[in-house]
């Protein structure tokens, strides 16, 4: 049985037997890995809080027949513990973890960019500079593009005609020109499309200055787009709570 | 593969948590060799547990009457409610003999990733118990893991505006453990909640 060491974010834990847990990790080099953490539920476990969801860890694993076994853990960033004291942010973190798990279809298929995106997303969420829901939508849009489902927000998603276009067709993969527009396509407000573009490209000053209504509209589009491409929605997404007062600055939809 | 009843018993036992095919077979043969009275008693207890055990209509703990033993006991302090996730946690707190108030069993913890939201827990019942003003302190004794912490945060946000004192059991170093093995989060909490030694 070989030992290997990797950096990872804990995506999910579930109970196993008396005192063990199965932890799902998104690792830097080995993709999504499921491993057994023995005795982690005992109060005297030497792993303690390090294997709680949303913790960024340096972990040593022993290869097993079906599941690997966690042998040592060091914590690099206890994001989960910091977020548990803020319920809206905690729900956002849960949705990010679930999305990361669902977007890694195969175990052990390296997903370095998704790993880096997740660590960055959790860090941004903990720092609390932006509305948590914006962080979530930016994460989901970028994670989807890494998975090959990038939302087309300039050219027509079907024929490639240069934009800007008005119609938004989820099945086509983004905005659609008047010729390609399928029946029943949505017509989002220009401000919402601007916001989606800002979130996808990381233009935070632009995203932070949007109004609550625009953010809601963009979130709705992201949720519908995600659900279409994942074939079923995230279980945690309906439970994500909006912060009571999102920091909206000036409204100027250009 | 065994014949008829023996195989049926093995199959049924194998569906229990933590019991694999080998354990199921061992238990089945133990039952087969045991005396008829022992087996009848076991069967009766199994039927009883399903027929007689209900959930206390006040706290949600397992009970054999409409009110559980603790809710029905007039000596328990009605001003304190200890909120726990599972009936097992009531037993754990009771074993300490430190707590003389009453309980409220939520039936789990908020876990968005598993699709468990606030509406799936007995939170509305808790708020109803607080409405008449008898309760002055709510102790949020959910598990000290991520889901438990988040549930406590959520509950504190609801309960505090009702003018009730909200507390959470201390977390820190386990008695009988080694400092060097404590993880950063736990050790950090222990330092946060350090207390003066009175001599």
JSON list of N, CA and C in Angstrom, two decimals, chain A residues 11-13 21 43-44 46-50 52-53 74-75 78 80-81 84-88 90-91 94 97-98 101 235-236 239 241, chain B residues 88 110-118 143-147 149-151 153-154 157 174-177 180-186 189:
[
{"chain": "A", "resi": 11, "resn": "UNK", "atom": "N", "xyz": [-14.87, 18.22, 0.63]},
{"chain": "A", "resi": 11, "resn": "UNK", "atom": "CA", "xyz": [-16.14, 18.58, -0.01]},
{"chain": "A", "resi": 11, "resn": "UNK", "atom": "C", "xyz": [-17.33, 18.11, 0.81]},
{"chain": "A", "resi": 12, "resn": "UNK", "atom": "N", "xyz": [-17.23, 16.91, 1.35]},
{"chain": "A", "resi": 12, "resn": "UNK", "atom": "CA", "xyz": [-18.39, 16.32, 2.01]},
{"chain": "A", "resi": 12, "resn": "UNK", "atom": "C", "xyz": [-17.90, 15.26, 2.98]},
{"chain": "A", "resi": 13, "resn": "UNK", "atom": "N", "xyz": [-18.64, 15.04, 4.05]},
{"chain": "A", "resi": 13, "resn": "UNK", "atom": "CA", "xyz": [-18.31, 13.95, 4.94]},
{"chain": "A", "resi": 13, "resn": "UNK", "atom": "C", "xyz": [-19.57, 13.14, 5.17]},
{"chain": "A", "resi": 21, "resn": "UNK", "atom": "N", "xyz": [-15.53, 8.23, 9.40]},
{"chain": "A", "resi": 21, "resn": "UNK", "atom": "CA", "xyz": [-16.24, 9.02, 8.40]},
{"chain": "A", "resi": 21, "resn": "UNK", "atom": "C", "xyz": [-15.61, 8.74, 7.05]},
{"chain": "A", "resi": 43, "resn": "UNK", "atom": "N", "xyz": [-14.14, 12.15, 20.40]},
{"chain": "A", "resi": 43, "resn": "UNK", "atom": "CA", "xyz": [-13.70, 13.46, 20.88]},
{"chain": "A", "resi": 43, "resn": "UNK", "atom": "C", "xyz": [-12.18, 13.52, 20.99]},
{"chain": "A", "resi": 44, "resn": "UNK", "atom": "N", "xyz": [-11.53, 12.35, 21.10]},
{"chain": "A", "resi": 44, "resn": "UNK", "atom": "CA", "xyz": [-10.07, 12.38, 21.25]},
{"chain": "A", "resi": 44, "resn": "UNK", "atom": "C", "xyz": [-9.35, 12.10, 19.94]},
{"chain": "A", "resi": 46, "resn": "UNK", "atom": "N", "xyz": [-7.21, 12.52, 16.70]},
{"chain": "A", "resi": 46, "resn": "UNK", "atom": "CA", "xyz": [-6.13, 13.47, 16.43]},
{"chain": "A", "resi": 46, "resn": "UNK", "atom": "C", "xyz": [-6.41, 14.28, 15.17]},
{"chain": "A", "resi": 47, "resn": "UNK", "atom": "N", "xyz": [-7.43, 13.90, 14.39]},
{"chain": "A", "resi": 47, "resn": "UNK", "atom": "CA", "xyz": [-7.78, 14.70, 13.22]},
{"chain": "A", "resi": 47, "resn": "UNK", "atom": "C", "xyz": [-8.60, 15.93, 13.62]},
{"chain": "A", "resi": 48, "resn": "UNK", "atom": "N", "xyz": [-9.44, 15.75, 14.64]},
{"chain": "A", "resi": 48, "resn": "UNK", "atom": "CA", "xyz": [-10.25, 16.85, 15.15]},
{"chain": "A", "resi": 48, "resn": "UNK", "atom": "C", "xyz": [-11.04, 17.55, 14.06]},
{"chain": "A", "resi": 49, "resn": "UNK", "atom": "N", "xyz": [-10.98, 18.87, 14.07]},
{"chain": "A", "resi": 49, "resn": "UNK", "atom": "CA", "xyz": [-11.81, 19.66, 13.16]},
{"chain": "A", "resi": 49, "resn": "UNK", "atom": "C", "xyz": [-11.19, 19.79, 11.78]},
{"chain": "A", "resi": 50, "resn": "UNK", "atom": "N", "xyz": [-10.05, 19.14, 11.55]},
{"chain": "A", "resi": 50, "resn": "UNK", "atom": "CA", "xyz": [-9.38, 19.37, 10.27]},
{"chain": "A", "resi": 50, "resn": "UNK", "atom": "C", "xyz": [-10.11, 18.77, 9.09]},
{"chain": "A", "resi": 52, "resn": "UNK", "atom": "N", "xyz": [-13.40, 18.69, 8.61]},
{"chain": "A", "resi": 52, "resn": "UNK", "atom": "CA", "xyz": [-14.76, 19.21, 8.46]},
{"chain": "A", "resi": 52, "resn": "UNK", "atom": "C", "xyz": [-14.89, 19.78, 7.04]},
{"chain": "A", "resi": 53, "resn": "UNK", "atom": "N", "xyz": [-16.13, 19.79, 6.48]},
{"chain": "A", "resi": 53, "resn": "UNK", "atom": "CA", "xyz": [-16.29, 20.32, 5.14]},
{"chain": "A", "resi": 53, "resn": "UNK", "atom": "C", "xyz": [-15.75, 21.75, 5.00]},
{"chain": "A", "resi": 74, "resn": "UNK", "atom": "N", "xyz": [-2.92, 18.19, 8.07]},
{"chain": "A", "resi": 74, "resn": "UNK", "atom": "CA", "xyz": [-2.60, 19.50, 8.62]},
{"chain": "A", "resi": 74, "resn": "UNK", "atom": "C", "xyz": [-3.56, 20.49, 7.98]},
{"chain": "A", "resi": 75, "resn": "UNK", "atom": "N", "xyz": [-4.00, 21.47, 8.76]},
{"chain": "A", "resi": 75, "resn": "UNK", "atom": "CA", "xyz": [-4.96, 22.42, 8.21]},
{"chain": "A", "resi": 75, "resn": "UNK", "atom": "C", "xyz": [-4.23, 23.60, 7.59]},
{"chain": "A", "resi": 78, "resn": "UNK", "atom": "N", "xyz": [-8.92, 26.86, 7.64]},
{"chain": "A", "resi": 78, "resn": "UNK", "atom": "CA", "xyz": [-10.19, 26.32, 8.15]},
{"chain": "A", "resi": 78, "resn": "UNK", "atom": "C", "xyz": [-11.37, 27.21, 7.71]},
{"chain": "A", "resi": 80, "resn": "UNK", "atom": "N", "xyz": [-14.35, 26.43, 6.59]},
{"chain": "A", "resi": 80, "resn": "UNK", "atom": "CA", "xyz": [-15.65, 26.00, 7.09]},
{"chain": "A", "resi": 80, "resn": "UNK", "atom": "C", "xyz": [-15.94, 26.53, 8.48]},
{"chain": "A", "resi": 81, "resn": "UNK", "atom": "N", "xyz": [-14.95, 26.42, 9.37]},
{"chain": "A", "resi": 81, "resn": "UNK", "atom": "CA", "xyz": [-15.15, 26.86, 10.76]},
{"chain": "A", "resi": 81, "resn": "UNK", "atom": "C", "xyz": [-15.39, 28.37, 10.80]},
{"chain": "A", "resi": 84, "resn": "UNK", "atom": "N", "xyz": [-19.07, 29.02, 9.52]},
{"chain": "A", "resi": 84, "resn": "UNK", "atom": "CA", "xyz": [-20.21, 28.47, 10.24]},
{"chain": "A", "resi": 84, "resn": "UNK", "atom": "C", "xyz": [-20.90, 29.52, 11.10]},
{"chain": "A", "resi": 85, "resn": "UNK", "atom": "N", "xyz": [-20.18, 30.57, 11.47]},
{"chain": "A", "resi": 85, "resn": "UNK", "atom": "CA", "xyz": [-20.76, 31.62, 12.31]},
{"chain": "A", "resi": 85, "resn": "UNK", "atom": "C", "xyz": [-21.59, 32.61, 11.51]},
{"chain": "A", "resi": 86, "resn": "UNK", "atom": "N", "xyz": [-21.66, 32.43, 10.20]},
{"chain": "A", "resi": 86, "resn": "UNK", "atom": "CA", "xyz": [-22.43, 33.35, 9.36]},
{"chain": "A", "resi": 86, "resn": "UNK", "atom": "C", "xyz": [-23.31, 32.48, 8.46]},
{"chain": "A", "resi": 87, "resn": "UNK", "atom": "N", "xyz": [-24.58, 32.36, 8.82]},
{"chain": "A", "resi": 87, "resn": "UNK", "atom": "CA", "xyz": [-25.42, 31.38, 8.15]},
{"chain": "A", "resi": 87, "resn": "UNK", "atom": "C", "xyz": [-25.54, 31.57, 6.64]},
{"chain": "A", "resi": 88, "resn": "UNK", "atom": "N", "xyz": [-25.79, 32.81, 6.14]},
{"chain": "A", "resi": 88, "resn": "UNK", "atom": "CA", "xyz": [-25.89, 32.95, 4.67]},
{"chain": "A", "resi": 88, "resn": "UNK", "atom": "C", "xyz": [-24.60, 32.51, 3.96]},
{"chain": "A", "resi": 90, "resn": "UNK", "atom": "N", "xyz": [-22.43, 30.34, 5.05]},
{"chain": "A", "resi": 90, "resn": "UNK", "atom": "CA", "xyz": [-22.32, 28.89, 5.18]},
{"chain": "A", "resi": 90, "resn": "UNK", "atom": "C", "xyz": [-23.12, 28.18, 4.08]},
{"chain": "A", "resi": 91, "resn": "UNK", "atom": "N", "xyz": [-24.34, 28.69, 3.80]},
{"chain": "A", "resi": 91, "resn": "UNK", "atom": "CA", "xyz": [-25.16, 28.05, 2.77]},
{"chain": "A", "resi": 91, "resn": "UNK", "atom": "C", "xyz": [-24.50, 28.21, 1.41]},
{"chain": "A", "resi": 94, "resn": "UNK", "atom": "N", "xyz": [-21.74, 25.69, 1.11]},
{"chain": "A", "resi": 94, "resn": "UNK", "atom": "CA", "xyz": [-22.28, 24.35, 0.86]},
{"chain": "A", "resi": 94, "resn": "UNK", "atom": "C", "xyz": [-22.58, 24.17, -0.63]},
{"chain": "A", "resi": 97, "resn": "UNK", "atom": "N", "xyz": [-19.35, 23.68, -2.59]},
{"chain": "A", "resi": 97, "resn": "UNK", "atom": "CA", "xyz": [-18.78, 22.35, -2.41]},
{"chain": "A", "resi": 97, "resn": "UNK", "atom": "C", "xyz": [-19.56, 21.32, -3.20]},
{"chain": "A", "resi": 98, "resn": "UNK", "atom": "N", "xyz": [-20.90, 21.45, -3.16]},
{"chain": "A", "resi": 98, "resn": "UNK", "atom": "CA", "xyz": [-21.72, 20.48, -3.88]},
{"chain": "A", "resi": 98, "resn": "UNK", "atom": "C", "xyz": [-21.47, 20.60, -5.39]},
{"chain": "A", "resi": 101, "resn": "UNK", "atom": "N", "xyz": [-18.27, 18.98, -6.33]},
{"chain": "A", "resi": 101, "resn": "UNK", "atom": "CA", "xyz": [-18.37, 17.52, -6.33]},
{"chain": "A", "resi": 101, "resn": "UNK", "atom": "C", "xyz": [-19.07, 17.03, -7.60]},
{"chain": "A", "resi": 235, "resn": "UNK", "atom": "N", "xyz": [-28.76, 20.34, -4.60]},
{"chain": "A", "resi": 235, "resn": "UNK", "atom": "CA", "xyz": [-29.71, 20.27, -3.48]},
{"chain": "A", "resi": 235, "resn": "UNK", "atom": "C", "xyz": [-29.59, 21.47, -2.55]},
{"chain": "A", "resi": 236, "resn": "UNK", "atom": "N", "xyz": [-28.37, 22.03, -2.47]},
{"chain": "A", "resi": 236, "resn": "UNK", "atom": "CA", "xyz": [-28.16, 23.12, -1.52]},
{"chain": "A", "resi": 236, "resn": "UNK", "atom": "C", "xyz": [-28.57, 24.48, -2.09]},
{"chain": "A", "resi": 239, "resn": "UNK", "atom": "N", "xyz": [-31.53, 26.30, -0.69]},
{"chain": "A", "resi": 239, "resn": "UNK", "atom": "CA", "xyz": [-31.37, 26.63, 0.72]},
{"chain": "A", "resi": 239, "resn": "UNK", "atom": "C", "xyz": [-30.39, 27.79, 0.93]},
{"chain": "A", "resi": 241, "resn": "UNK", "atom": "N", "xyz": [-29.16, 31.30, 1.39]},
{"chain": "A", "resi": 241, "resn": "UNK", "atom": "CA", "xyz": [-29.89, 32.45, 1.91]},
{"chain": "A", "resi": 241, "resn": "UNK", "atom": "C", "xyz": [-29.19, 33.73, 1.48]},
{"chain": "B", "resi": 88, "resn": "UNK", "atom": "N", "xyz": [-30.29, 10.56, 21.14]},
{"chain": "B", "resi": 88, "resn": "UNK", "atom": "CA", "xyz": [-29.05, 10.03, 21.73]},
{"chain": "B", "resi": 88, "resn": "UNK", "atom": "C", "xyz": [-28.30, 11.12, 22.51]},
{"chain": "B", "resi": 110, "resn": "UNK", "atom": "N", "xyz": [-29.03, 21.31, 10.18]},
{"chain": "B", "resi": 110, "resn": "UNK", "atom": "CA", "xyz": [-29.15, 21.89, 8.84]},
{"chain": "B", "resi": 110, "resn": "UNK", "atom": "C", "xyz": [-27.94, 21.49, 8.03]},
{"chain": "B", "resi": 111, "resn": "UNK", "atom": "N", "xyz": [-28.17, 20.89, 6.87]},
{"chain": "B", "resi": 111, "resn": "UNK", "atom": "CA", "xyz": [-27.06, 20.47, 6.02]},
{"chain": "B", "resi": 111, "resn": "UNK", "atom": "C", "xyz": [-27.47, 20.69, 4.57]},
{"chain": "B", "resi": 112, "resn": "UNK", "atom": "N", "xyz": [-27.21, 21.89, 4.03]},
{"chain": "B", "resi": 112, "resn": "UNK", "atom": "CA", "xyz": [-27.67, 22.18, 2.67]},
{"chain": "B", "resi": 112, "resn": "UNK", "atom": "C", "xyz": [-27.19, 21.16, 1.65]},
{"chain": "B", "resi": 113, "resn": "UNK", "atom": "N", "xyz": [-25.97, 20.65, 1.82]},
{"chain": "B", "resi": 113, "resn": "UNK", "atom": "CA", "xyz": [-25.40, 19.74, 0.84]},
{"chain": "B", "resi": 113, "resn": "UNK", "atom": "C", "xyz": [-26.17, 18.41, 0.79]},
{"chain": "B", "resi": 114, "resn": "UNK", "atom": "N", "xyz": [-26.83, 18.05, 1.90]},
{"chain": "B", "resi": 114, "resn": "UNK", "atom": "CA", "xyz": [-27.68, 16.85, 1.90]},
{"chain": "B", "resi": 114, "resn": "UNK", "atom": "C", "xyz": [-29.14, 17.20, 1.68]},
{"chain": "B", "resi": 115, "resn": "UNK", "atom": "N", "xyz": [-29.41, 18.46, 1.37]},
{"chain": "B", "resi": 115, "resn": "UNK", "atom": "CA", "xyz": [-30.78, 18.89, 1.12]},
{"chain": "B", "resi": 115, "resn": "UNK", "atom": "C", "xyz": [-31.62, 19.06, 2.38]},
{"chain": "B", "resi": 116, "resn": "UNK", "atom": "N", "xyz": [-30.99, 19.13, 3.56]},
{"chain": "B", "resi": 116, "resn": "UNK", "atom": "CA", "xyz": [-31.74, 19.32, 4.81]},
{"chain": "B", "resi": 116, "resn": "UNK", "atom": "C", "xyz": [-31.74, 20.81, 5.17]},
{"chain": "B", "resi": 117, "resn": "UNK", "atom": "N", "xyz": [-32.89, 21.42, 5.11]},
{"chain": "B", "resi": 117, "resn": "UNK", "atom": "CA", "xyz": [-33.02, 22.85, 5.42]},
{"chain": "B", "resi": 117, "resn": "UNK", "atom": "C", "xyz": [-33.72, 23.07, 6.75]},
{"chain": "B", "resi": 118, "resn": "UNK", "atom": "N", "xyz": [-33.85, 24.32, 7.18]},
{"chain": "B", "resi": 118, "resn": "UNK", "atom": "CA", "xyz": [-34.48, 24.63, 8.47]},
{"chain": "B", "resi": 118, "resn": "UNK", "atom": "C", "xyz": [-35.91, 24.07, 8.58]},
{"chain": "B", "resi": 143, "resn": "UNK", "atom": "N", "xyz": [-24.17, 19.32, 17.63]},
{"chain": "B", "resi": 143, "resn": "UNK", "atom": "CA", "xyz": [-22.83, 18.75, 17.53]},
{"chain": "B", "resi": 143, "resn": "UNK", "atom": "C", "xyz": [-21.79, 19.83, 17.22]},
{"chain": "B", "resi": 144, "resn": "UNK", "atom": "N", "xyz": [-20.56, 19.71, 17.76]},
{"chain": "B", "resi": 144, "resn": "UNK", "atom": "CA", "xyz": [-19.55, 20.72, 17.47]},
{"chain": "B", "resi": 144, "resn": "UNK", "atom": "C", "xyz": [-18.87, 20.48, 16.12]},
{"chain": "B", "resi": 145, "resn": "UNK", "atom": "N", "xyz": [-19.66, 20.15, 15.08]},
{"chain": "B", "resi": 145, "resn": "UNK", "atom": "CA", "xyz": [-19.08, 20.05, 13.73]},
{"chain": "B", "resi": 145, "resn": "UNK", "atom": "C", "xyz": [-19.70, 21.15, 12.87]},
{"chain": "B", "resi": 146, "resn": "UNK", "atom": "N", "xyz": [-19.36, 21.16, 11.60]},
{"chain": "B", "resi": 146, "resn": "UNK", "atom": "CA", "xyz": [-19.78, 22.27, 10.75]},
{"chain": "B", "resi": 146, "resn": "UNK", "atom": "C", "xyz": [-21.31, 22.43, 10.69]},
{"chain": "B", "resi": 147, "resn": "UNK", "atom": "N", "xyz": [-22.02, 21.30, 10.50]},
{"chain": "B", "resi": 147, "resn": "UNK", "atom": "CA", "xyz": [-23.47, 21.40, 10.40]},
{"chain": "B", "resi": 147, "resn": "UNK", "atom": "C", "xyz": [-24.07, 21.88, 11.72]},
{"chain": "B", "resi": 149, "resn": "UNK", "atom": "N", "xyz": [-22.62, 23.69, 14.09]},
{"chain": "B", "resi": 149, "resn": "UNK", "atom": "CA", "xyz": [-22.30, 25.10, 14.32]},
{"chain": "B", "resi": 149, "resn": "UNK", "atom": "C", "xyz": [-23.24, 26.00, 13.51]},
{"chain": "B", "resi": 150, "resn": "UNK", "atom": "N", "xyz": [-23.43, 25.61, 12.24]},
{"chain": "B", "resi": 150, "resn": "UNK", "atom": "CA", "xyz": [-24.28, 26.42, 11.37]},
{"chain": "B", "resi": 150, "resn": "UNK", "atom": "C", "xyz": [-25.72, 26.42, 11.88]},
{"chain": "B", "resi": 151, "resn": "UNK", "atom": "N", "xyz": [-26.18, 25.26, 12.37]},
{"chain": "B", "resi": 151, "resn": "UNK", "atom": "CA", "xyz": [-27.53, 25.17, 12.92]},
{"chain": "B", "resi": 151, "resn": "UNK", "atom": "C", "xyz": [-27.66, 26.07, 14.15]},
{"chain": "B", "resi": 153, "resn": "UNK", "atom": "N", "xyz": [-25.90, 28.75, 14.79]},
{"chain": "B", "resi": 153, "resn": "UNK", "atom": "CA", "xyz": [-25.89, 30.15, 14.34]},
{"chain": "B", "resi": 153, "resn": "UNK", "atom": "C", "xyz": [-27.28, 30.55, 13.85]},
{"chain": "B", "resi": 154, "resn": "UNK", "atom": "N", "xyz": [-27.89, 29.65, 13.07]},
{"chain": "B", "resi": 154, "resn": "UNK", "atom": "CA", "xyz": [-29.21, 29.93, 12.52]},
{"chain": "B", "resi": 154, "resn": "UNK", "atom": "C", "xyz": [-30.24, 30.10, 13.65]},
{"chain": "B", "resi": 157, "resn": "UNK", "atom": "N", "xyz": [-29.90, 33.32, 15.75]},
{"chain": "B", "resi": 157, "resn": "UNK", "atom": "CA", "xyz": [-30.43, 34.48, 15.03]},
{"chain": "B", "resi": 157, "resn": "UNK", "atom": "C", "xyz": [-31.95, 34.60, 15.20]},
{"chain": "B", "resi": 174, "resn": "UNK", "atom": "N", "xyz": [-10.05, 18.17, 24.88]},
{"chain": "B", "resi": 174, "resn": "UNK", "atom": "CA", "xyz": [-10.70, 17.06, 25.56]},
{"chain": "B", "resi": 174, "resn": "UNK", "atom": "C", "xyz": [-9.93, 16.68, 26.83]},
{"chain": "B", "resi": 175, "resn": "UNK", "atom": "N", "xyz": [-10.67, 16.34, 27.86]},
{"chain": "B", "resi": 175, "resn": "UNK", "atom": "CA", "xyz": [-10.03, 15.93, 29.11]},
{"chain": "B", "resi": 175, "resn": "UNK", "atom": "C", "xyz": [-9.31, 14.60, 28.87]},
{"chain": "B", "resi": 176, "resn": "UNK", "atom": "N", "xyz": [-8.04, 14.55, 29.23]},
{"chain": "B", "resi": 176, "resn": "UNK", "atom": "CA", "xyz": [-7.28, 13.32, 29.04]},
{"chain": "B", "resi": 176, "resn": "UNK", "atom": "C", "xyz": [-6.55, 13.27, 27.71]},
{"chain": "B", "resi": 177, "resn": "UNK", "atom": "N", "xyz": [-6.50, 14.38, 26.98]},
{"chain": "B", "resi": 177, "resn": "UNK", "atom": "CA", "xyz": [-5.83, 14.37, 25.68]},
{"chain": "B", "resi": 177, "resn": "UNK", "atom": "C", "xyz": [-4.47, 15.04, 25.74]},
{"chain": "B", "resi": 180, "resn": "UNK", "atom": "N", "xyz": [-0.43, 18.58, 21.94]},
{"chain": "B", "resi": 180, "resn": "UNK", "atom": "CA", "xyz": [0.23, 18.60, 20.63]},
{"chain": "B", "resi": 180, "resn": "UNK", "atom": "C", "xyz": [-0.66, 18.03, 19.52]},
{"chain": "B", "resi": 181, "resn": "UNK", "atom": "N", "xyz": [-1.64, 17.19, 19.88]},
{"chain": "B", "resi": 181, "resn": "UNK", "atom": "CA", "xyz": [-2.49, 16.61, 18.86]},
{"chain": "B", "resi": 181, "resn": "UNK", "atom": "C", "xyz": [-3.74, 17.45, 18.58]},
{"chain": "B", "resi": 182, "resn": "UNK", "atom": "N", "xyz": [-3.94, 18.50, 19.36]},
{"chain": "B", "resi": 182, "resn": "UNK", "atom": "CA", "xyz": [-5.13, 19.32, 19.16]},
{"chain": "B", "resi": 182, "resn": "UNK", "atom": "C", "xyz": [-5.01, 20.07, 17.83]},
{"chain": "B", "resi": 183, "resn": "UNK", "atom": "N", "xyz": [-6.10, 20.11, 17.06]},
{"chain": "B", "resi": 183, "resn": "UNK", "atom": "CA", "xyz": [-6.03, 20.82, 15.79]},
{"chain": "B", "resi": 183, "resn": "UNK", "atom": "C", "xyz": [-6.18, 22.31, 16.03]},
{"chain": "B", "resi": 184, "resn": "UNK", "atom": "N", "xyz": [-5.87, 23.12, 15.00]},
{"chain": "B", "resi": 184, "resn": "UNK", "atom": "CA", "xyz": [-5.82, 24.57, 15.15]},
{"chain": "B", "resi": 184, "resn": "UNK", "atom": "C", "xyz": [-7.17, 25.15, 15.57]},
{"chain": "B", "resi": 185, "resn": "UNK", "atom": "N", "xyz": [-8.25, 24.62, 14.98]},
{"chain": "B", "resi": 185, "resn": "UNK", "atom": "CA", "xyz": [-9.57, 25.18, 15.28]},
{"chain": "B", "resi": 185, "resn": "UNK", "atom": "C", "xyz": [-9.93, 24.95, 16.74]},
{"chain": "B", "resi": 186, "resn": "UNK", "atom": "N", "xyz": [-9.75, 23.70, 17.18]},
{"chain": "B", "resi": 186, "resn": "UNK", "atom": "CA", "xyz": [-10.10, 23.35, 18.55]},
{"chain": "B", "resi": 186, "resn": "UNK", "atom": "C", "xyz": [-9.23, 24.12, 19.55]},
{"chain": "B", "resi": 189, "resn": "UNK", "atom": "N", "xyz": [-10.22, 27.70, 19.74]},
{"chain": "B", "resi": 189, "resn": "UNK", "atom": "CA", "xyz": [-11.44, 27.87, 20.53]},
{"chain": "B", "resi": 189, "resn": "UNK", "atom": "C", "xyz": [-11.12, 27.79, 22.02]}
]
